[in-house]
Coordinates of C-alpha atoms in Angstrom, one line a residue:
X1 CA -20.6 12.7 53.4
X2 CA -17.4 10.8 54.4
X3 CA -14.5 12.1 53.5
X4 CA -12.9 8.9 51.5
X5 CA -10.0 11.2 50.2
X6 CA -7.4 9.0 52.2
X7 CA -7.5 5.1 52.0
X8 CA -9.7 3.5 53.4
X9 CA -8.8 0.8 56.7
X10 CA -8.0 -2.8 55.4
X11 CA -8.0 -5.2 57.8
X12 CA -6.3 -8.6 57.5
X13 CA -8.5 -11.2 59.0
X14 CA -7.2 -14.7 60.0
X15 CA -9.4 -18.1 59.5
X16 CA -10.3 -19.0 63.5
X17 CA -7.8 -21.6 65.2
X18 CA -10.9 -22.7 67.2
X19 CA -12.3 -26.1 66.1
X20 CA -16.5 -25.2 67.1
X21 CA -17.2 -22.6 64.6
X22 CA -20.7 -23.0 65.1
X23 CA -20.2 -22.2 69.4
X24 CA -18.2 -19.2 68.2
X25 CA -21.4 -17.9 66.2
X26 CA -23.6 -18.5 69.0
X27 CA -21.4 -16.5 71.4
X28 CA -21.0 -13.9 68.8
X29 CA -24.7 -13.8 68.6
X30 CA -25.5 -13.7 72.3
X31 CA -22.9 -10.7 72.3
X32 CA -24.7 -8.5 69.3
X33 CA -28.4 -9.3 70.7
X34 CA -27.2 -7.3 74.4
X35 CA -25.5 -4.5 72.3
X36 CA -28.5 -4.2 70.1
X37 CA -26.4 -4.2 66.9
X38 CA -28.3 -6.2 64.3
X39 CA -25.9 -8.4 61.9
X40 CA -26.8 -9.6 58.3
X41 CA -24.3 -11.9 56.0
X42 CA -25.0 -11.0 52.4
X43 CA -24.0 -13.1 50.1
X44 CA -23.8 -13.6 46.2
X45 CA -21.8 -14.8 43.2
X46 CA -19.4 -12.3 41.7
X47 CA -21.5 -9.8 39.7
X48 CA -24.8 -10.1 41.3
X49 CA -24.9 -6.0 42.2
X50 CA -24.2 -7.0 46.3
X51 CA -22.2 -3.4 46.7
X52 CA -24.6 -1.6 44.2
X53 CA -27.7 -2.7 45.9
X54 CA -25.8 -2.1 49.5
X55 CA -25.4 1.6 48.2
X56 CA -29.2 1.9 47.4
X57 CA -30.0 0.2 50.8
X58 CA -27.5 2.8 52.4
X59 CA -29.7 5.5 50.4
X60 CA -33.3 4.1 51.6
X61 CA -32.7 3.9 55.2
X62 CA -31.0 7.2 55.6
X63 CA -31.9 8.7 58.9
X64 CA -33.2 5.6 60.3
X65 CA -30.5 3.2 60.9
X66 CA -26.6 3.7 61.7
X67 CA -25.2 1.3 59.4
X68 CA -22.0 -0.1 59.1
X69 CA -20.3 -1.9 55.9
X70 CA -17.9 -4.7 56.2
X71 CA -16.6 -5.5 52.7
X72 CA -14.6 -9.0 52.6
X73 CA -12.9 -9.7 49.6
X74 CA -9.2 -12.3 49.1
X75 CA -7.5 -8.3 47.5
X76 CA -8.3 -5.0 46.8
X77 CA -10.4 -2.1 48.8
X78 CA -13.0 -1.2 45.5
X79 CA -16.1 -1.8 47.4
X80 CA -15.0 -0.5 50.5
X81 CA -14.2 3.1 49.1
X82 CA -17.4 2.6 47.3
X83 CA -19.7 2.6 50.4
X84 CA -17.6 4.8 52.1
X85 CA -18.4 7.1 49.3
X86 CA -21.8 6.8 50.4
X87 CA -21.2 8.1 54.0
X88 CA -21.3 5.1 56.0
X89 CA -18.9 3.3 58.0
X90 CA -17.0 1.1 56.0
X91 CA -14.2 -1.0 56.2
X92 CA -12.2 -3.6 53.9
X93 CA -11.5 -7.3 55.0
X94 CA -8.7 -8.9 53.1
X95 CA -9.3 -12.8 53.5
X96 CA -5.6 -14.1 53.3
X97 CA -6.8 -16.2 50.0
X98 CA -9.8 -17.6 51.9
X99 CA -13.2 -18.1 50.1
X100 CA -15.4 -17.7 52.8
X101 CA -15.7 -15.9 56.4
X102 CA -15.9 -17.4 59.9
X103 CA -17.5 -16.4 63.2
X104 CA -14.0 -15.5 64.5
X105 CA -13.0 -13.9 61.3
X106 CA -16.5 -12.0 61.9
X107 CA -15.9 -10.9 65.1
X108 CA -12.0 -9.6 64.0
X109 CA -13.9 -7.5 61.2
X110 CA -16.9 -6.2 63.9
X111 CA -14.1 -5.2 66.5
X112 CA -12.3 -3.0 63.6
X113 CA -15.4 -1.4 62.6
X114 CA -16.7 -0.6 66.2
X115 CA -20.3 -1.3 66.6
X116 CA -21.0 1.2 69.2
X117 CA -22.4 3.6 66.6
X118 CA -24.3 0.8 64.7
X119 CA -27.5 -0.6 64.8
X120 CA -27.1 -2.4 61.5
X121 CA -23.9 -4.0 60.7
X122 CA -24.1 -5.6 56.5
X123 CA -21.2 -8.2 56.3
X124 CA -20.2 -7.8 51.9
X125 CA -19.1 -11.6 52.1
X126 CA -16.8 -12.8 49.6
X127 CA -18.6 -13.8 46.1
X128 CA -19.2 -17.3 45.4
X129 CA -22.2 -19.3 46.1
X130 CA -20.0 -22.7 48.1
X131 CA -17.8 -21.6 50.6
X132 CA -19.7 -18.9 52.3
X133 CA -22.9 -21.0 52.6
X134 CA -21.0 -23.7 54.6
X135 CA -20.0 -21.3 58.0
X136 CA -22.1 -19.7 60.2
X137 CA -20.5 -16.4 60.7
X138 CA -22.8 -14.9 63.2
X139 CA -25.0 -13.2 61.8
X140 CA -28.5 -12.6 62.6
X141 CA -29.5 -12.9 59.2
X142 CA -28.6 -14.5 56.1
X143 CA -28.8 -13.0 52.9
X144 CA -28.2 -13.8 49.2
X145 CA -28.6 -11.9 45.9
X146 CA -29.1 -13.7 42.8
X147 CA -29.2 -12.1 39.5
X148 CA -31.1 -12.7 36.6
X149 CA -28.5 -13.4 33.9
X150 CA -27.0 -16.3 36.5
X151 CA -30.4 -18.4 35.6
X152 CA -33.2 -19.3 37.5
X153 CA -32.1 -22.9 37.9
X154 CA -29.3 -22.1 40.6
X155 CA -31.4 -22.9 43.6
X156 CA -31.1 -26.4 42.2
X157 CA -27.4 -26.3 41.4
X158 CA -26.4 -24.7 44.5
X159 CA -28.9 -26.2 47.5
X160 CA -27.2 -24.9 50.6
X161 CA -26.7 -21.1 49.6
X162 CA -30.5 -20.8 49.2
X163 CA -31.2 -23.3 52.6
X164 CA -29.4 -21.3 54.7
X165 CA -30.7 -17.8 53.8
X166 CA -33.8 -16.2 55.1
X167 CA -34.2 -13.5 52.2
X168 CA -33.3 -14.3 48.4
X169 CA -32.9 -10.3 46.1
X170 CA -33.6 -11.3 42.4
X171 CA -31.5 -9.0 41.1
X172 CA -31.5 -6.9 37.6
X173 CA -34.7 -6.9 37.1
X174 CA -34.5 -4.8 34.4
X175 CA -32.7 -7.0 32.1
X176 CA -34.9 -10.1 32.2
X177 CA -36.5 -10.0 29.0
X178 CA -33.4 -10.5 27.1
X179 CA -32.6 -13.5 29.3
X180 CA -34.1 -17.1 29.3
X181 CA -35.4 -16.7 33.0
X182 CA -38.5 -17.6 34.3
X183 CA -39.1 -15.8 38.1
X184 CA -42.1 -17.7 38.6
X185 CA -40.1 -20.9 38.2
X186 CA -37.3 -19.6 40.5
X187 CA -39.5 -18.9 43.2
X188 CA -40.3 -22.7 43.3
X189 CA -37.3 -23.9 43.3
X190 CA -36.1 -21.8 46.0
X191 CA -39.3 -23.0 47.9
X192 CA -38.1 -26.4 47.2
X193 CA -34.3 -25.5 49.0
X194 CA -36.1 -23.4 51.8
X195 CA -40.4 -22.8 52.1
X196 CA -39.6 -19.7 54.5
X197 CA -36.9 -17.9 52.5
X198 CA -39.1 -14.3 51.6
X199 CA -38.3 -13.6 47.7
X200 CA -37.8 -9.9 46.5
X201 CA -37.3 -9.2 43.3
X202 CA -35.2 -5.5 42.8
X203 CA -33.4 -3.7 40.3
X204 CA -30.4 -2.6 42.0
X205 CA -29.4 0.4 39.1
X206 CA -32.9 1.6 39.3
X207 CA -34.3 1.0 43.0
X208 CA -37.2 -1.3 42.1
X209 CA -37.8 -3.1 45.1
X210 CA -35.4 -1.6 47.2
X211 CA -38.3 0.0 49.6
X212 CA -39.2 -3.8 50.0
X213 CA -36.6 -4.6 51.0
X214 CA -35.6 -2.0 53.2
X215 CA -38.7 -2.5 55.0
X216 CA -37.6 -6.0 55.5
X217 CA -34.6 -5.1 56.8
X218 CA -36.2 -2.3 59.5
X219 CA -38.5 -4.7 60.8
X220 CA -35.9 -7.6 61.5
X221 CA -33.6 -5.1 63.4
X222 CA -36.7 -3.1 65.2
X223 CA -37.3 -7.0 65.8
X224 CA -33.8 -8.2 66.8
X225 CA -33.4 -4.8 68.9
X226 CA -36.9 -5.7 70.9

């Protein structure tokens, strides 16, 4: 276990100078793929359990992968200590008031961390389901947690989060009969927004699904490392 007695590194990140964001996410790409270090951008509203289901992921693949946490967020190192608590690598981004993160912005967070210990690196972006959808940040894979009080009509309301993500985690489970939402009805909507997204629904507080999706996860990195 880490010891997560002293504060834990913040980093200030600045939004790229660079016109071509979508060249610098290539590049960045090209670079991960000969180091072997497997990248995923997770994204999600506030409140859709991203750092409690990244502690259960932490949990399932114990052993198996060396995993490294990048939590972004415009203030505050909460979710940073948080998976540092569980043991892993983990360091805060501080945004500078910007919604969203960058390729370059990536790479300033990757080069802090050090990915020479890391064969999965888990990008925390910052919550909201508009900016973050709109800039490639170099990740391998996208990621996106929704959560069952949000509704299951948000693949509708918000098309490009669920068009750019390869995985969608239903989130709180658990909680779904006291909430109007139908999961067979979200599944075709997100079908509708993207026909290869996989769909996994998990309880985040109480593990369901979490071995689903952490198989998901081993197999794109033994994948990506291959």
């Amino acid at each position: 276990m880490a010891d997560t007695t002293s504060k834990v590194k913040v980093i200030e990140i600045k939004q790229s100078v660079f016109a071509s964001n979508d060249e610098q996410a290539r590049n960045l790409r090209g670079e991960l793929k000969e180091k072997g270090v497997f990248l995923l951008n997770l994204m999600s509203s506030p409140g859709a359990g991203k750092t409690t289901t990244l502690k259960q992921t932490v949990k399932a693949l114990e052993g198996q992968l060396r995993i490294g946490v990048m939590e972004a967020d415009i203030d505050s190192d909460v979710d940073a200590k948080a998976m540092a608590d569980t043991g892993v690598k983990a360091i805060q981004l501080h945004t500078g008031g910007m919604c969203h993160l960058d390729a370059d912005m990536t790479r300033q967070g990757l080069e802090a961390l050090g990915t020479e210990d890391v064969d999965l690196a888990i990008l925390e972006n910052v919550g909201n389901l508009v900016c973050p959808a709109e800039f490639d940040t170099g990740a391998v894979k996208n990621a996106m947690i929704l959560s069952v009080p949000e509704g299951h009509d948000k693949p509708l309301k918000y098309p490009l989060m669920f068009s750019v993500c390869d995985v969608v985690l239903i989130n709180k489970m658990d909680v779904m009969p006291y909430f109007d939402f139908d999961l067979e009805k979200c599944r075709e909507y997100i079908r509708m927004r993207n026909p290869n997204a996989v769909v996994i629904p998990i309880c985040a507080k109480t593990g369901e699904g979490i071995g689903a999706w952490a198989d998901w996860l081993r197999t794109q990195v033994k994948d990506w490392k291959s």
